[in-house]
Tab-separated table of N, CA and C in Angstrom:
chain	number	residue	atom	x	y	z
A	15	MET	N	69.872	22.748	7.540
A	15	MET	CA	68.505	22.725	6.874
A	15	MET	C	68.227	21.278	7.446
A	16	LEU	N	66.835	21.213	7.678
A	16	LEU	CA	66.261	19.957	7.904
A	16	LEU	C	65.148	19.929	6.835
A	17	ALA	N	64.963	18.931	6.201
A	17	ALA	CA	63.147	18.566	5.282
A	17	ALA	C	62.830	17.488	6.293
A	18	LEU	N	61.707	18.182	7.152
A	18	LEU	CA	61.262	17.463	8.173
A	18	LEU	C	59.692	16.592	7.380
A	19	TYR	N	59.402	15.467	7.933
A	19	TYR	CA	58.179	14.877	7.173
A	19	TYR	C	57.046	15.309	7.900
A	20	TRP	N	56.041	15.963	7.672
A	20	TRP	CA	54.869	16.616	8.527
A	20	TRP	C	53.690	15.240	8.926
A	21	LYS	N	54.338	13.985	8.985
A	21	LYS	CA	53.633	13.139	9.770
A	21	LYS	C	53.736	12.678	10.976
A	22	CYS	N	53.021	13.088	11.826
A	22	CYS	CA	53.016	12.613	13.449
A	22	CYS	C	53.355	11.269	13.507
A	23	VAL	N	54.511	10.683	14.300
A	23	VAL	CA	55.247	9.250	14.661
A	23	VAL	C	54.349	8.541	15.151
A	24	HIS	N	53.546	8.932	15.855
A	24	HIS	CA	52.323	8.788	16.564
A	24	HIS	C	51.397	7.857	15.981
A	25	LEU	N	50.438	8.630	15.212
A	25	LEU	CA	49.375	7.807	14.385
A	25	LEU	C	49.192	8.353	13.128
A	26	GLY	N	50.063	9.286	12.490
A	26	GLY	CA	50.345	9.876	11.125
A	26	GLY	C	49.415	10.669	10.902
A	27	CYS	N	48.862	11.577	11.866
A	27	CYS	CA	48.350	12.899	11.576
A	27	CYS	C	49.468	13.791	11.137
A	28	THR	N	48.833	15.173	10.407
A	28	THR	CA	49.531	16.116	9.904
A	28	THR	C	49.918	17.060	11.096
A	29	VAL	N	51.002	17.343	10.785
A	29	VAL	CA	51.518	18.158	12.383
A	29	VAL	C	52.055	19.510	11.778
A	30	PRO	N	51.220	20.287	11.506
A	30	PRO	CA	51.105	21.812	11.111
A	30	PRO	C	52.483	22.284	12.018
A	31	TRP	N	52.891	23.610	11.574
A	31	TRP	CA	53.868	24.646	12.278
A	31	TRP	C	52.888	25.511	12.969
A	32	ASN	N	53.365	25.723	14.281
A	32	ASN	CA	52.251	26.910	14.943
A	32	ASN	C	53.282	28.180	15.195
A	33	GLN	N	53.313	29.086	14.304
A	33	GLN	CA	54.094	30.358	14.359
A	33	GLN	C	54.080	30.991	15.785
A	34	PRO	N	53.123	31.464	16.686
A	34	PRO	CA	53.227	31.929	17.456
A	34	PRO	C	53.852	31.085	18.749
A	35	SER	N	53.727	29.965	18.991
A	35	SER	CA	54.272	28.979	19.705
A	35	SER	C	55.744	28.454	19.275
A	36	GLY	N	56.166	28.576	18.141
A	36	GLY	CA	57.701	28.081	17.125
A	36	GLY	C	57.543	26.562	17.616
A	37	GLU	N	56.370	25.914	17.309
A	37	GLU	CA	56.427	24.632	17.159
A	37	GLU	C	55.719	23.728	16.600
A	38	PHE	N	55.645	22.702	16.259
A	38	PHE	CA	55.185	21.669	15.530
A	38	PHE	C	54.168	21.206	16.667
A	39	GLN	N	52.780	21.461	16.114
A	39	GLN	CA	51.661	20.691	17.114
A	39	GLN	C	50.843	19.932	16.480
A	40	CYS	N	50.699	18.518	16.747
A	40	CYS	CA	49.562	17.518	16.295
A	40	CYS	C	48.658	18.120	16.972
A	41	PRO	N	47.402	18.353	15.999
A	41	PRO	CA	45.665	18.872	16.711
A	41	PRO	C	45.184	17.911	16.754
A	42	CYS	N	45.482	16.478	16.744
A	42	CYS	CA	44.697	15.508	17.406
A	42	CYS	C	45.066	14.860	18.492
A	43	HIS	N	46.217	14.554	18.309
A	43	HIS	CA	46.592	13.586	19.998
A	43	HIS	C	47.448	14.544	21.000
A	44	GLY	N	48.058	16.054	20.344
A	44	GLY	CA	48.886	16.935	21.260
A	44	GLY	C	50.321	16.748	21.209
A	45	SER	N	51.009	15.993	20.044
A	45	SER	CA	52.361	15.682	20.120
A	45	SER	C	52.759	16.821	19.588
A	46	ILE	N	53.939	17.484	20.513
A	46	ILE	CA	54.691	18.769	20.032
A	46	ILE	C	55.847	18.566	19.935
A	47	TYR	N	56.392	19.189	18.582
A	47	TYR	CA	58.125	19.179	18.548
A	47	TYR	C	58.780	20.262	18.085
A	48	ASP	N	59.814	20.513	18.341
A	48	ASP	CA	60.491	21.771	18.355
A	48	ASP	C	60.858	21.915	16.706
A	49	ARG	N	61.799	23.102	16.219
A	49	ARG	CA	62.031	23.055	15.109
A	49	ARG	C	63.059	22.365	14.154
A	50	ARG	N	63.321	21.213	15.236
A	50	ARG	CA	64.330	20.185	14.681
A	50	ARG	C	63.727	19.147	14.509
A	51	GLY	N	62.251	18.681	14.878
A	51	GLY	CA	61.302	17.707	14.601
A	51	GLY	C	61.293	17.223	15.810
A	52	VAL	N	62.252	17.496	16.755
A	52	VAL	CA	62.181	16.571	18.115
A	52	VAL	C	61.426	16.893	19.319
A	53	ARG	N	60.755	15.644	19.430
A	53	ARG	CA	59.527	15.416	20.568
A	53	ARG	C	59.657	16.683	21.569
A	54	LEU	N	58.937	17.070	21.942
A	54	LEU	CA	59.134	17.885	23.310
A	54	LEU	C	57.889	17.631	24.222
A	55	ALA	N	56.568	16.757	23.609
A	55	ALA	CA	55.711	16.436	24.723
A	55	ALA	C	54.659	15.350	23.894
A	56	GLY	N	53.585	14.722	24.332
A	56	GLY	CA	52.806	14.175	23.807
A	56	GLY	C	53.005	12.414	23.785
A	57	PRO	N	52.370	11.962	23.017
A	57	PRO	CA	52.616	10.513	23.029
A	57	PRO	C	53.125	9.875	21.791
A	58	ALA	N	53.891	10.783	20.911
A	58	ALA	CA	55.039	10.544	20.101
A	58	ALA	C	55.890	9.770	20.892
A	59	PRO	N	56.431	8.570	20.015
A	59	PRO	CA	57.620	8.121	20.641
A	59	PRO	C	59.386	8.520	20.477
A	60	ARG	N	58.908	9.345	19.389
A	60	ARG	CA	60.644	9.737	19.008
A	60	ARG	C	60.144	10.917	18.114
A	61	PRO	N	61.085	11.628	17.125
A	61	PRO	CA	61.305	12.958	16.483
A	61	PRO	C	60.906	12.505	15.098
A	62	LEU	N	59.937	13.287	14.535
A	62	LEU	CA	59.651	13.584	13.515
A	62	LEU	C	60.611	13.070	12.115
A	63	ASP	N	60.142	12.063	11.102
A	63	ASP	CA	60.922	11.712	10.324
A	63	ASP	C	61.691	12.855	9.174
A	64	ILE	N	62.439	12.576	8.570
A	64	ILE	CA	63.245	13.486	7.645
A	64	ILE	C	63.303	12.878	6.242
A	65	MET	N	63.235	13.785	5.396
A	65	MET	CA	63.848	13.619	4.101
A	65	MET	C	65.251	13.836	3.428
A	66	ARG	N	65.802	13.177	2.963
A	66	ARG	CA	67.317	13.598	2.414
A	66	ARG	C	67.069	15.372	1.442
A	67	ILE	N	68.157	15.875	1.749
A	67	ILE	CA	68.517	17.039	0.970
A	67	ILE	C	69.770	17.064	0.107
A	68	THR	N	69.847	17.295	-1.037
A	68	THR	CA	70.758	17.533	-1.882
A	68	THR	C	71.127	19.035	-2.598
A	69	THR	N	72.057	19.453	-2.844
A	69	THR	CA	72.419	20.737	-2.865
A	69	THR	C	73.256	20.521	-4.506
A	70	ALA	N	72.984	21.484	-5.499
A	70	ALA	CA	74.078	21.163	-6.641
A	70	ALA	C	73.870	22.878	-7.208
A	71	GLY	N	74.974	23.565	-6.848
A	71	GLY	CA	74.744	24.910	-7.464
A	71	GLY	C	74.326	25.705	-6.200
A	72	GLU	N	73.212	26.457	-7.045
A	72	GLU	CA	71.965	26.862	-6.373
A	72	GLU	C	71.038	26.316	-5.488
A	73	GLY	N	70.957	25.258	-6.562
A	73	GLY	CA	69.525	24.440	-6.585
A	73	GLY	C	69.569	23.579	-4.848
A	74	ILE	N	68.592	23.213	-4.421
A	74	ILE	CA	68.253	22.344	-3.456
A	74	ILE	C	67.053	21.465	-3.590
A	75	THR	N	67.296	20.333	-3.411
A	75	THR	CA	66.239	19.099	-3.993
A	75	THR	C	66.135	18.130	-2.446
A	76	VAL	N	64.849	18.045	-2.423
A	76	VAL	CA	64.435	17.369	-1.425
A	76	VAL	C	63.800	15.910	-2.022
A	77	ASP	N	64.501	14.751	-1.531
A	77	ASP	CA	63.757	13.665	-1.767
A	77	ASP	C	62.782	12.919	-0.993
A	78	THR	N	61.607	13.088	-1.627
A	78	THR	CA	60.486	12.905	-0.762
A	78	THR	C	60.308	11.470	-0.966
A	79	GLY	N	61.054	10.711	-1.787
A	79	GLY	CA	60.572	9.609	-1.995
A	79	GLY	C	61.303	8.015	-1.187
A	80	GLU	N	62.256	8.960	0.106
A	80	GLU	CA	62.590	8.062	0.674
A	80	GLU	C	62.487	8.931	2.346
A	81	ILE	N	61.631	8.521	3.201
A	81	ILE	CA	61.551	8.926	4.396
A	81	ILE	C	62.543	8.164	5.382
A	82	ILE	N	63.383	8.941	6.221
A	82	ILE	CA	64.109	8.231	7.232
A	82	ILE	C	63.418	8.756	8.316
A	83	ILE	N	63.675	7.686	8.989
A	83	ILE	CA	63.255	7.181	10.427
A	83	ILE	C	64.272	7.674	11.364
A	84	ARG	N	64.315	8.238	12.217
A	84	ARG	CA	65.233	8.572	13.103
A	84	ARG	C	64.700	8.422	14.848
A	85	SER	N	65.699	8.341	15.686
A	85	SER	CA	65.321	7.921	16.943
A	85	SER	C	65.557	8.811	17.940
A	86	GLU	N	66.627	9.458	17.438
A	86	GLU	CA	66.915	10.718	18.109
A	86	GLU	C	67.686	12.104	17.089
A	87	TYR	N	67.619	13.349	17.405
A	87	TYR	CA	68.196	14.151	16.486
A	87	TYR	C	69.815	14.288	16.621
A	88	ASP	N	70.759	14.273	15.736
A	88	ASP	CA	71.794	14.793	15.561
A	88	ASP	C	72.012	15.782	14.598
A	89	PRO	N	73.104	16.825	15.152
A	89	PRO	CA	73.358	17.777	14.124
A	89	PRO	C	73.840	17.511	12.625
A	90	SER	N	74.129	16.088	12.743
A	90	SER	CA	74.757	15.558	11.288
A	90	SER	C	74.247	15.578	10.206
A	91	GLN	N	72.349	15.547	10.952
A	91	GLN	CA	71.132	15.088	10.122
A	91	GLN	C	70.823	16.174	8.892
A	92	ALA	N	71.286	17.398	9.559
A	92	ALA	CA	71.029	18.814	9.056
A	92	ALA	C	72.095	18.847	7.599
A	93	THR	N	71.782	19.537	6.604
A	93	THR	CA	72.657	19.767	5.722
A	93	THR	C	72.769	21.440	5.415
A	94	LYS	N	74.045	21.629	5.556
A	94	LYS	CA	74.174	22.865	5.293
A	94	LYS	C	74.260	23.674	4.094
A	95	ILE	N	73.496	24.668	4.175
A	95	ILE	CA	73.206	25.434	2.725
A	95	ILE	C	73.886	26.797	2.893
């Protein structure tokens, strides 16, 4: 599981999920990201930022107070649940 920050790393637009295409698509400037937030197209210079996920018992917590900037996707960024 990844907690992606839906703010485009290009100019900060909200990047909604497009269900038919299976991608996050920036409606303003055309950046496109896959389900892991990896940049597929457009002017964005890198993947979407992420937030830390912690688990305790059956609970899942996303730390929205710390945005993690990443330069690439690495499987170790995902939290196994």
